[in-house]
Amino acid sequence: MSAVGREAADEGRGWRPATEEALYGPRGFYRRAEGPAGHFRTSVHASALFTRAVARLLCLVDESLGRPAELAFVDMGAGRGELVTGVLGALPAEVASRVRPYAVERAARPPGLDHRIEWLAEPPAGVTGLLFANEWLDNVPVDVAEADSDGVVRLVRVRADGSEFLGALVTGADARWLARWWPLTAPGGPAAPSDPSGPGDSGDSGDSGGPSALGRSAVPGGPGDLDGPGTAHETDVLGASGGPGDPEHGGGAGHGGGAGGPGGVGRVGRIGHGRETGAGGRDGGGGLGGGHPSEGLRAEIGLPRDVAWAAAVACLDRGLAVAVDYAHSAGARPPFGTLTGFRDGRETAPVPDGSCDITAHVALDACALPGARLLSQREALRALGVHGGRPPLRLASTDPAAYVRALAGAGEAAELTAPGGLGGFGWLLQPVGIADPLAHDLGHDLAHD
């Protein structure tokens, strides 16, 4: 077949099913022999201070639960098990003796993993403890919408080579999610047209990809309507940050949702040899107000992430669920979306052929359930004792080796809490049947900041 014939034959599909296959299919990026190592690293790989902070959070949850006989730690999107392994090693012996650790990952169990860690394709049900999703939601596949020249919002279809074109109208639950959380409108224009499917249509848009496309762990059931996750709780989310830049600096290591390599600070979250980009994604910018959909504006339809997060939280009988990701919030949505790719520690065009990671910032405020709280990684880690202050100079004369170690630790803490980098990640805290275990620590930390 000629090149022209092949192009004509490839009618493309929505980004959600294309990403699902590219990341998690039989030849998907996360099933490759080398794994995500060498492509990007996360906060877990930036410093052991991060895993120690998560271990401290698990201890706070343990106290809030009254020190149960069995305490679960669920690592969502576990990569090669780096976070759960580090947390086990950082716990006090008494707590570690009661912990039941789970690693939730669709790839195969890595060799040599601690035998205590249960390796699962889906999160366990009915557990009590801490569920921690470090950069997991950004790899839950989503469709992309774009306003055409007539101001009509359509699904973006993508071919195997990454080229795009506009497809069917966005309708049903996807259209209502956009209207509620990410309207593609410019200020001052006429009101956007109503959803042509009608308010009673709870179905998905044409290319949403089905339940199997919800992410690393299959979530039963299709996306719900706006009466499900992501509604009637906006005031429960405090301090929703507007999705700081895009830290990509540093060269590889496992996955928990990912980030990558030395060099610049680019997309919030991944550390890679990244170029610096603004808070608004591709071209920077902030959220847009009411009006008519404006040609070229794009959005990632986050409803599958809302559903995936609600399903993960539902696994807890009691405890705390935490999602950590590079994020944006209402009023500061990037006007052209954030979809991108990563390969070999560098940001690259997202091509759904299994050769690269495909990721996008997360609308964490839409994911939040009633009672949730949204804060920055800087705030959360400082409340957990991670500070970037330099050690006292007098230590250099009394104990030079300790000074050097403390100085290195301060540098790692500064990287984890940098407001324009990893510190700008969003942390979504969702207590289940307990009080927020960080509330006191956070208030004390901010009072003395």
Tab-separated table of C-alpha atoms in Angstrom:
chain	number	residue	atom	x	y	z
A	1	MET	CA	0.000	0.000	0.000
A	2	SER	CA	1.291	3.487	-0.838
A	3	ALA	CA	2.003	6.046	1.868
A	4	VAL	CA	-1.086	7.960	0.769
A	5	GLY	CA	-3.166	4.803	0.966
A	6	ARG	CA	-1.857	4.004	4.434
A	7	GLU	CA	-2.691	7.510	5.640
A	8	ALA	CA	-6.188	7.292	4.242
A	9	ALA	CA	-6.658	3.888	5.875
A	10	ASP	CA	-5.631	5.231	9.287
A	11	GLU	CA	-8.772	7.055	10.313
A	12	GLY	CA	-7.374	7.558	13.785
A	13	ARG	CA	-9.175	7.275	17.108
A	14	GLY	CA	-9.622	9.280	20.264
A	15	TRP	CA	-6.590	9.966	22.434
A	16	ARG	CA	-8.030	7.892	25.267
A	17	PRO	CA	-8.116	4.491	23.530
A	18	ALA	CA	-4.926	5.343	21.626
A	19	THR	CA	-3.096	6.114	24.885
A	20	GLU	CA	-4.491	3.022	26.604
A	21	GLU	CA	-2.981	0.775	23.952
A	22	ALA	CA	0.242	2.781	23.637
A	23	LEU	CA	0.956	2.619	27.386
A	24	TYR	CA	-0.626	-0.633	28.548
A	25	GLY	CA	-1.235	-2.795	25.478
A	26	PRO	CA	0.820	-5.920	24.724
A	27	ARG	CA	3.597	-3.760	23.214
A	28	GLY	CA	2.886	-0.733	25.391
A	29	PHE	CA	5.447	1.627	26.859
A	30	TYR	CA	5.024	0.319	30.417
A	31	ARG	CA	5.433	-3.274	29.316
A	32	ARG	CA	8.763	-2.753	27.555
A	33	ALA	CA	11.665	-4.784	28.867
A	34	GLU	CA	13.654	-1.784	30.112
A	35	GLY	CA	10.630	-0.353	31.917
A	36	PRO	CA	10.295	3.356	32.479
A	37	ALA	CA	13.790	3.599	33.999
A	38	GLY	CA	15.987	5.819	31.875
A	39	HIS	CA	13.010	7.790	30.602
A	40	PHE	CA	12.037	9.815	33.681
A	41	ARG	CA	12.091	9.907	37.448
A	42	THR	CA	9.634	11.025	40.110
A	43	SER	CA	10.022	12.579	43.569
A	44	VAL	CA	10.543	9.028	44.824
A	45	HIS	CA	13.773	8.843	42.850
A	46	ALA	CA	14.848	12.418	43.543
A	47	SER	CA	15.473	11.772	47.244
A	48	ALA	CA	14.898	9.266	50.036
A	49	LEU	CA	13.462	12.221	51.944
A	50	PHE	CA	10.272	11.733	49.958
A	51	THR	CA	9.818	8.090	50.954
A	52	ARG	CA	10.614	8.955	54.565
A	53	ALA	CA	7.951	11.663	54.476
A	54	VAL	CA	5.402	9.159	53.141
A	55	ALA	CA	6.442	6.751	55.913
A	56	ARG	CA	5.797	9.494	58.458
A	57	LEU	CA	2.388	10.121	56.890
A	58	LEU	CA	1.610	6.414	57.208
A	59	CYS	CA	2.512	6.622	60.905
A	60	LEU	CA	0.154	9.600	61.334
A	61	VAL	CA	-2.618	7.608	59.638
A	62	ASP	CA	-1.810	4.692	61.945
A	63	GLU	CA	-2.281	6.948	64.983
A	64	SER	CA	-5.565	8.320	63.598
A	65	LEU	CA	-6.798	4.747	63.128
A	66	GLY	CA	-5.888	3.767	66.690
A	67	ARG	CA	-2.955	1.533	65.660
A	68	PRO	CA	-4.891	-1.351	64.068
A	69	ALA	CA	-3.524	-4.889	64.091
A	70	GLU	CA	-3.140	-4.690	60.302
A	71	LEU	CA	-2.225	-1.438	58.575
A	72	ALA	CA	-2.362	-1.318	54.762
A	73	PHE	CA	-0.028	0.703	52.586
A	74	VAL	CA	-1.251	0.709	48.974
A	75	ASP	CA	1.177	2.074	46.375
A	76	MET	CA	-0.884	2.934	43.272
A	77	GLY	CA	1.050	2.914	39.999
A	78	ALA	CA	3.979	1.311	41.771
A	79	GLY	CA	6.410	1.138	38.833
A	80	ARG	CA	9.151	-1.168	40.039
A	81	GLY	CA	8.123	-0.906	43.695
A	82	GLU	CA	10.543	1.864	44.649
A	83	LEU	CA	8.140	3.801	46.879
A	84	VAL	CA	6.658	0.874	48.784
A	85	THR	CA	10.145	-0.580	49.307
A	86	GLY	CA	11.455	2.741	50.618
A	87	VAL	CA	8.494	3.223	52.932
A	88	LEU	CA	8.929	-0.260	54.434
A	89	GLY	CA	12.576	0.501	55.119
A	90	ALA	CA	11.798	3.847	56.755
A	91	LEU	CA	9.090	2.713	59.191
A	92	PRO	CA	9.690	2.153	62.902
A	93	ALA	CA	9.951	-1.565	63.626
A	94	GLU	CA	6.711	-1.663	65.603
A	95	VAL	CA	4.719	-0.098	62.770
A	96	ALA	CA	6.482	-2.144	60.079
A	97	SER	CA	5.504	-5.348	61.891
A	98	ARG	CA	1.818	-4.504	61.378
A	99	VAL	CA	2.006	-3.147	57.835
A	100	ARG	CA	0.607	-5.074	54.906
A	101	PRO	CA	2.145	-3.539	51.780
A	102	TYR	CA	0.529	-3.651	48.339
A	103	ALA	CA	1.994	-2.568	45.001
A	104	VAL	CA	-0.645	-1.907	42.332
A	105	GLU	CA	0.789	-2.039	38.826
A	106	ARG	CA	-0.218	-3.487	35.482
A	107	ALA	CA	3.315	-4.519	34.535
A	108	ALA	CA	4.801	-7.793	35.806
A	109	ARG	CA	6.255	-8.071	39.301
A	110	PRO	CA	9.952	-7.142	39.201
A	111	PRO	CA	12.476	-9.762	40.317
A	112	GLY	CA	13.977	-9.423	43.769
A	113	LEU	CA	11.098	-7.432	45.267
A	114	ASP	CA	10.611	-7.832	49.025
A	115	HIS	CA	8.471	-10.935	49.548
A	116	ARG	CA	6.213	-9.037	51.965
A	117	ILE	CA	4.902	-6.828	49.145
A	118	GLU	CA	1.764	-8.116	47.413
A	119	TRP	CA	1.842	-7.311	43.687
A	120	LEU	CA	-1.638	-6.636	42.275
A	121	ALA	CA	-3.144	-5.446	39.011
A	122	GLU	CA	-5.984	-3.712	40.874
A	123	PRO	CA	-6.123	-2.163	44.351
A	124	PRO	CA	-7.251	-4.430	47.198
A	125	ALA	CA	-10.756	-3.958	48.564
A	126	GLY	CA	-11.770	-3.323	52.148
A	127	VAL	CA	-8.405	-2.288	53.581
A	128	THR	CA	-7.554	0.114	56.398
A	129	GLY	CA	-4.575	2.415	56.077
A	130	LEU	CA	-2.953	4.716	53.481
A	131	LEU	CA	-3.462	4.575	49.726
A	132	PHE	CA	-0.800	6.676	47.984
A	133	ALA	CA	-0.935	7.440	44.253
A	134	ASN	CA	2.266	9.214	43.254
A	135	GLU	CA	1.920	10.417	39.658
A	136	TRP	CA	-0.609	7.745	38.773
A	137	LEU	CA	-3.558	9.826	37.606
A	138	ASP	CA	-1.536	11.610	34.926
A	139	ASN	CA	-1.250	8.273	33.110
A	140	VAL	CA	-4.955	7.449	33.298
A	141	PRO	CA	-5.784	7.968	29.593
A	142	VAL	CA	-8.111	10.786	28.630
A	143	ASP	CA	-9.638	12.102	25.451
A	144	VAL	CA	-8.746	15.535	24.100
A	145	ALA	CA	-11.285	18.112	22.925
A	146	GLU	CA	-10.748	21.129	20.687
A	147	ALA	CA	-13.009	23.943	19.489
A	148	ASP	CA	-13.273	24.129	15.693
A	149	SER	CA	-13.602	27.223	13.489
A	150	ASP	CA	-17.346	27.397	14.202
A	151	GLY	CA	-16.860	27.238	17.948
A	152	VAL	CA	-18.041	23.633	18.095
A	153	VAL	CA	-16.180	21.414	20.566
A	154	ARG	CA	-15.029	18.190	18.938
A	155	LEU	CA	-12.982	15.163	19.903
A	156	VAL	CA	-9.413	15.173	18.660
A	157	ARG	CA	-8.555	12.000	16.766
A	158	VAL	CA	-4.977	10.817	16.453
A	159	ARG	CA	-3.243	8.527	13.982
A	160	ALA	CA	-0.486	6.076	14.883
A	161	ASP	CA	2.151	8.589	13.770
A	162	GLY	CA	0.814	11.238	16.162
A	163	SER	CA	-0.890	13.411	13.541
A	164	GLU	CA	-4.282	14.738	14.611
A	165	PHE	CA	-7.582	15.860	13.137
A	166	LEU	CA	-10.968	16.796	14.543
A	167	GLY	CA	-13.708	14.192	14.816
A	168	ALA	CA	-17.204	13.966	16.271
A	169	LEU	CA	-18.836	16.471	18.575
A	170	VAL	CA	-18.190	16.039	22.289
A	171	THR	CA	-21.519	15.020	23.820
A	172	GLY	CA	-23.056	13.438	26.891
A	173	ALA	CA	-21.133	13.149	30.144
A	174	ASP	CA	-17.898	14.318	28.525
A	175	ALA	CA	-19.564	17.537	27.324
A	176	ARG	CA	-21.025	18.154	30.763
A	177	TRP	CA	-17.641	17.543	32.401
A	178	LEU	CA	-16.062	20.156	30.130
A	179	ALA	CA	-18.850	22.635	30.815
A	180	ARG	CA	-18.416	22.162	34.569
A	181	TRP	CA	-14.640	21.909	34.847
A	182	TRP	CA	-12.886	23.114	31.682
A	183	PRO	CA	-15.050	25.234	29.366
A	184	LEU	CA	-13.267	26.095	26.120
A	185	THR	CA	-14.460	29.661	26.106
A	186	ALA	CA	-12.948	33.084	25.668
A	187	PRO	CA	-14.019	35.963	27.910
A	188	GLY	CA	-16.949	38.118	26.886
A	189	GLY	CA	-18.442	36.016	24.114
A	190	PRO	CA	-22.003	34.729	23.840
A	191	ALA	CA	-23.058	31.751	25.905
A	192	ALA	CA	-21.822	28.405	24.689
A	193	PRO	CA	-24.397	26.242	22.908
A	194	SER	CA	-26.082	23.587	24.999
A	195	ASP	CA	-25.085	19.938	24.811
A	196	PRO	CA	-26.810	18.572	21.699
A	197	SER	CA	-27.352	15.225	23.396
A	198	GLY	CA	-29.640	16.819	25.945
A	199	PRO	CA	-29.264	16.998	29.710
A	200	GLY	CA	-30.532	13.473	30.245
A	201	ASP	CA	-27.882	11.767	28.120
A	202	SER	CA	-25.318	10.200	30.382
A	203	GLY	CA	-23.457	8.371	27.629
A	204	ASP	CA	-19.878	8.977	26.602
A	205	SER	CA	-18.600	10.835	23.596
A	206	GLY	CA	-17.944	8.743	20.534
A	207	ASP	CA	-14.321	7.772	21.154
A	208	SER	CA	-14.018	7.563	24.900
A	209	GLY	CA	-12.615	4.065	24.812
A	210	GLY	CA	-14.654	2.165	27.382
A	211	PRO	CA	-13.928	1.104	30.941
A	212	SER	CA	-10.707	-0.682	30.048
A	213	ALA	CA	-9.140	2.666	29.143
A	214	LEU	CA	-9.392	4.075	32.639
A	215	GLY	CA	-5.742	3.658	33.455
A	216	ARG	CA	-3.188	1.411	34.996
A	217	SER	CA	-5.764	-0.533	36.961
A	218	ALA	CA	-9.040	-1.396	35.280
A	219	VAL	CA	-11.940	0.327	36.996
A	220	PRO	CA	-15.291	-1.417	36.685
A	221	GLY	CA	-18.070	0.533	35.081
A	222	GLY	CA	-18.049	3.427	32.664
A	223	PRO	CA	-17.627	7.094	33.525
A	224	GLY	CA	-20.512	8.567	35.438
A	225	ASP	CA	-22.234	11.889	35.067
A	226	LEU	CA	-21.401	15.126	36.781
A	227	ASP	CA	-23.542	14.107	39.707
A	228	GLY	CA	-20.808	11.596	40.583
A	229	PRO	CA	-17.174	12.375	41.398
A	230	GLY	CA	-16.204	15.972	40.938
A	231	THR	CA	-19.418	17.794	41.824
A	232	ALA	CA	-20.890	19.668	44.749
A	233	HIS	CA	-17.592	19.762	46.571
A	234	GLU	CA	-15.583	22.603	45.131
A	235	THR	CA	-15.663	24.467	48.446
A	236	ASP	CA	-14.213	21.417	50.188
A	237	VAL	CA	-10.963	21.837	48.310
A	238	LEU	CA	-8.732	24.416	49.933
A	239	GLY	CA	-5.783	26.155	48.384
A	240	ALA	CA	-6.146	24.586	44.939
A	241	SER	CA	-2.935	25.544	43.219
A	242	GLY	CA	-2.980	26.527	39.603
A	243	GLY	CA	-0.597	23.946	38.251
A	244	PRO	CA	2.935	25.319	38.374
A	245	GLY	CA	5.250	24.876	35.447
A	246	ASP	CA	6.537	21.528	34.490
A	247	PRO	CA	9.633	20.158	36.176
A	248	GLU	CA	11.401	17.784	33.913
A	249	HIS	CA	15.010	17.510	34.821
A	250	GLY	CA	17.002	14.422	35.457
A	251	GLY	CA	17.459	11.150	33.789
A	252	GLY	CA	15.551	8.046	34.529
A	253	ALA	CA	14.161	5.783	37.142
A	254	GLY	CA	11.057	3.803	37.708
A	255	HIS	CA	7.494	4.879	37.550
A	256	GLY	CA	4.726	5.879	39.784
A	257	GLY	CA	3.257	8.120	37.231
A	258	GLY	CA	6.564	9.518	36.278
A	259	ALA	CA	9.066	12.328	35.802
A	260	GLY	CA	12.463	12.661	34.242
A	261	GLY	CA	16.121	14.179	34.142
A	262	PRO	CA	18.770	16.986	34.608
A	263	GLY	CA	18.492	20.206	32.863
A	264	GLY	CA	15.523	22.478	33.041
A	265	VAL	CA	12.334	22.792	34.868
A	266	GLY	CA	9.576	21.984	32.468
A	267	ARG	CA	6.178	20.329	32.999
A	268	VAL	CA	5.203	20.052	36.585
A	269	GLY	CA	6.123	16.650	37.691
A	270	ARG	CA	8.471	14.943	35.374
A	271	ILE	CA	12.087	15.444	35.733
A	272	GLY	CA	13.707	15.263	32.335
A	273	HIS	CA	16.090	17.219	30.187
A	274	GLY	CA	13.119	19.498	29.852
A	275	ARG	CA	12.729	22.855	28.297
A	276	GLU	CA	11.084	25.384	30.519
A	277	THR	CA	7.408	25.894	29.861
A	278	GLY	CA	4.866	28.087	31.545
A	279	ALA	CA	2.259	27.094	34.052
A	280	GLY	CA	-0.341	26.790	31.359
A	281	GLY	CA	1.247	23.946	29.447
A	282	ARG	CA	2.224	24.183	25.813
A	283	ASP	CA	1.918	27.934	25.434
A	284	GLY	CA	1.454	29.002	29.027
A	285	GLY	CA	-1.511	31.104	29.990
A	286	GLY	CA	-4.313	30.730	32.441
A	287	GLY	CA	-7.910	29.703	32.539
A	288	LEU	CA	-10.532	31.352	30.375
A	289	GLY	CA	-13.867	32.654	31.503
A	290	GLY	CA	-17.377	32.248	30.180
A	291	GLY	CA	-18.391	32.766	26.575
A	292	HIS	CA	-18.471	30.958	23.255
A	293	PRO	CA	-15.937	28.180	22.524
A	294	SER	CA	-12.974	29.771	20.770
A	295	GLU	CA	-11.250	28.112	17.828
A	296	GLY	CA	-8.110	26.171	18.728
A	297	LEU	CA	-8.663	26.010	22.479
A	298	ARG	CA	-8.055	22.485	23.810
A	299	ALA	CA	-8.755	20.518	26.948
A	300	GLU	CA	-8.170	17.035	28.303
A	301	ILE	CA	-11.482	15.487	29.376
A	302	GLY	CA	-10.721	14.383	32.926
A	303	LEU	CA	-13.854	12.366	33.684
A	304	PRO	CA	-12.057	8.957	33.506
A	305	ARG	CA	-9.616	10.215	36.129
A	306	ASP	CA	-12.462	11.285	38.404
A	307	VAL	CA	-13.923	7.788	38.107
A	308	ALA	CA	-10.575	6.047	38.578
A	309	TRP	CA	-9.805	8.085	41.683
A	310	ALA	CA	-13.266	7.474	43.191
A	311	ALA	CA	-12.789	3.725	42.637
A	312	ALA	CA	-9.365	3.804	44.291
A	313	VAL	CA	-10.693	5.712	47.310
A	314	ALA	CA	-13.565	3.224	47.604
A	315	CYS	CA	-11.011	0.479	48.351
A	316	LEU	CA	-10.459	1.991	51.792
A	317	ASP	CA	-12.763	1.078	54.647
A	318	ARG	CA	-10.969	3.676	56.766
A	319	GLY	CA	-7.834	5.683	56.307
A	320	LEU	CA	-6.427	8.267	53.922
A	321	ALA	CA	-6.087	8.335	50.142
A	322	VAL	CA	-3.525	10.699	48.618
A	323	ALA	CA	-3.017	11.568	44.961
A	324	VAL	CA	0.151	13.460	44.021
A	325	ASP	CA	0.481	14.897	40.546
A	326	TYR	CA	1.299	17.925	38.458
A	327	ALA	CA	-2.018	19.661	38.287
A	328	HIS	CA	-4.111	22.675	37.400
A	329	SER	CA	-7.343	23.991	38.845
A	330	ALA	CA	-10.440	25.874	37.746
A	331	GLY	CA	-9.611	29.457	36.829
A	332	ALA	CA	-6.100	28.496	35.739
A	333	ARG	CA	-6.619	25.821	33.096
A	334	PRO	CA	-4.027	25.858	30.298
A	335	PRO	CA	-5.814	27.081	27.162
A	336	PHE	CA	-4.148	24.579	24.831
A	337	GLY	CA	-4.002	21.548	27.119
A	338	THR	CA	-0.959	19.750	28.476
A	339	LEU	CA	-0.755	16.464	26.575
A	340	THR	CA	2.869	15.538	25.919
A	341	GLY	CA	5.306	12.652	25.641
A	342	PHE	CA	8.565	11.645	27.340
A	343	ARG	CA	11.374	9.498	26.027
A	344	ASP	CA	14.980	9.067	27.209
A	345	GLY	CA	14.647	11.816	29.799
A	346	ARG	CA	13.363	14.372	27.314
A	347	GLU	CA	9.989	15.847	26.499
A	348	THR	CA	8.836	14.794	23.054
A	349	ALA	CA	5.769	14.833	20.860
A	350	PRO	CA	3.135	12.377	22.113
A	351	VAL	CA	2.997	9.580	19.557
A	352	PRO	CA	0.734	6.641	20.496
A	353	ASP	CA	2.988	3.881	19.170
A	354	GLY	CA	4.422	2.560	22.467
A	355	SER	CA	7.734	4.384	22.022
A	356	CYS	CA	7.167	7.050	24.673
A	357	ASP	CA	5.248	7.906	27.788
A	358	ILE	CA	2.050	9.889	27.166
A	359	THR	CA	0.904	12.107	29.994
A	360	ALA	CA	-1.147	15.187	30.827
A	361	HIS	CA	-1.633	17.391	33.883
A	362	VAL	CA	-4.483	16.429	36.211
A	363	ALA	CA	-7.550	18.472	37.154
A	364	LEU	CA	-7.239	17.413	40.793
A	365	ASP	CA	-10.028	19.745	41.873
A	366	ALA	CA	-12.416	17.781	39.653
A	367	CYS	CA	-11.218	14.463	41.109
A	368	ALA	CA	-11.762	15.583	44.701
A	369	LEU	CA	-14.616	13.987	46.622
A	370	PRO	CA	-16.479	15.657	49.509
A	371	GLY	CA	-14.202	16.360	52.450
A	372	ALA	CA	-11.025	16.448	50.351
A	373	ARG	CA	-8.262	19.007	50.636
A	374	LEU	CA	-5.874	20.138	47.924
A	375	LEU	CA	-2.488	21.610	48.748
A	376	SER	CA	0.940	21.881	47.187
A	377	GLN	CA	3.734	19.357	47.658
A	378	ARG	CA	5.741	22.112	49.313
A	379	GLU	CA	3.041	22.551	51.959
A	380	ALA	CA	2.560	18.818	52.454
A	381	LEU	CA	6.256	17.937	52.728
A	382	ARG	CA	7.003	20.838	55.037
A	383	ALA	CA	4.204	19.608	57.303
A	384	LEU	CA	5.906	16.196	57.198
A	385	GLY	CA	9.253	17.637	58.254
A	386	VAL	CA	10.985	18.148	54.906
A	387	HIS	CA	12.636	21.565	54.867
A	388	GLY	CA	15.328	22.981	52.610
A	389	GLY	CA	17.146	25.134	55.167
A	390	ARG	CA	20.954	25.068	55.273
A	391	PRO	CA	22.540	23.415	58.320
A	392	PRO	CA	24.231	25.746	60.835
A	393	LEU	CA	27.774	26.687	59.822
A	394	ARG	CA	29.100	25.806	63.279
A	395	LEU	CA	28.444	22.155	62.411
A	396	ALA	CA	31.104	22.421	59.704
A	397	SER	CA	33.808	22.976	62.313
A	398	THR	CA	32.540	20.546	64.945
A	399	ASP	CA	31.541	17.673	62.605
A	400	PRO	CA	32.491	18.300	58.939
A	401	ALA	CA	31.147	14.955	57.696
A	402	ALA	CA	27.772	15.561	59.332
A	403	TYR	CA	27.708	19.064	57.831
A	404	VAL	CA	28.291	17.698	54.338
A	405	ARG	CA	25.510	15.130	54.810
A	406	ALA	CA	23.143	17.779	56.160
A	407	LEU	CA	23.990	20.101	53.277
A	408	ALA	CA	23.237	17.363	50.747
A	409	GLY	CA	19.941	16.651	52.496
A	410	ALA	CA	19.040	20.328	52.429
A	411	GLY	CA	19.678	20.397	48.683
A	412	GLU	CA	17.424	17.391	48.138
A	413	ALA	CA	14.730	18.924	50.324
A	414	ALA	CA	14.973	22.176	48.373
A	415	GLU	CA	14.430	20.272	45.110
A	416	LEU	CA	11.401	18.426	46.491
A	417	THR	CA	9.816	21.633	47.806
A	418	ALA	CA	10.801	24.179	45.135
A	419	PRO	CA	7.629	26.216	44.386
A	420	GLY	CA	8.307	26.308	40.640
A	421	GLY	CA	9.286	22.642	40.449
A	422	LEU	CA	8.452	19.501	42.388
A	423	GLY	CA	7.151	21.580	45.293
A	424	GLY	CA	4.393	22.841	43.024
A	425	PHE	CA	2.837	19.416	42.545
A	426	GLY	CA	-0.699	19.080	43.846
A	427	TRP	CA	-1.476	16.782	46.780
A	428	LEU	CA	-5.107	15.681	47.019
A	429	LEU	CA	-5.874	14.379	50.514
A	430	GLN	CA	-9.060	12.323	50.889
A	431	PRO	CA	-9.762	11.127	54.465
A	432	VAL	CA	-12.079	8.111	54.784
A	433	GLY	CA	-13.684	7.687	58.190
A	434	ILE	CA	-10.924	9.605	60.013
A	435	ALA	CA	-9.917	13.219	60.544
A	436	ASP	CA	-7.313	14.647	58.194
A	437	PRO	CA	-4.068	13.467	59.847
A	438	LEU	CA	-2.083	16.361	58.349
A	439	ALA	CA	-4.430	19.139	59.442
A	440	HIS	CA	-2.651	19.892	62.734
A	441	ASP	CA	0.844	19.493	61.305
A	442	LEU	CA	0.015	21.666	58.317
A	443	GLY	CA	-1.481	24.426	60.450
A	444	HIS	CA	1.537	24.379	62.772
A	445	ASP	CA	3.966	24.403	59.857
A	446	LEU	CA	2.277	27.326	58.065
A	447	ALA	CA	2.067	29.303	61.295
A	448	HIS	CA	5.850	29.079	61.594
A	449	ASP	CA	6.752	29.344	57.883
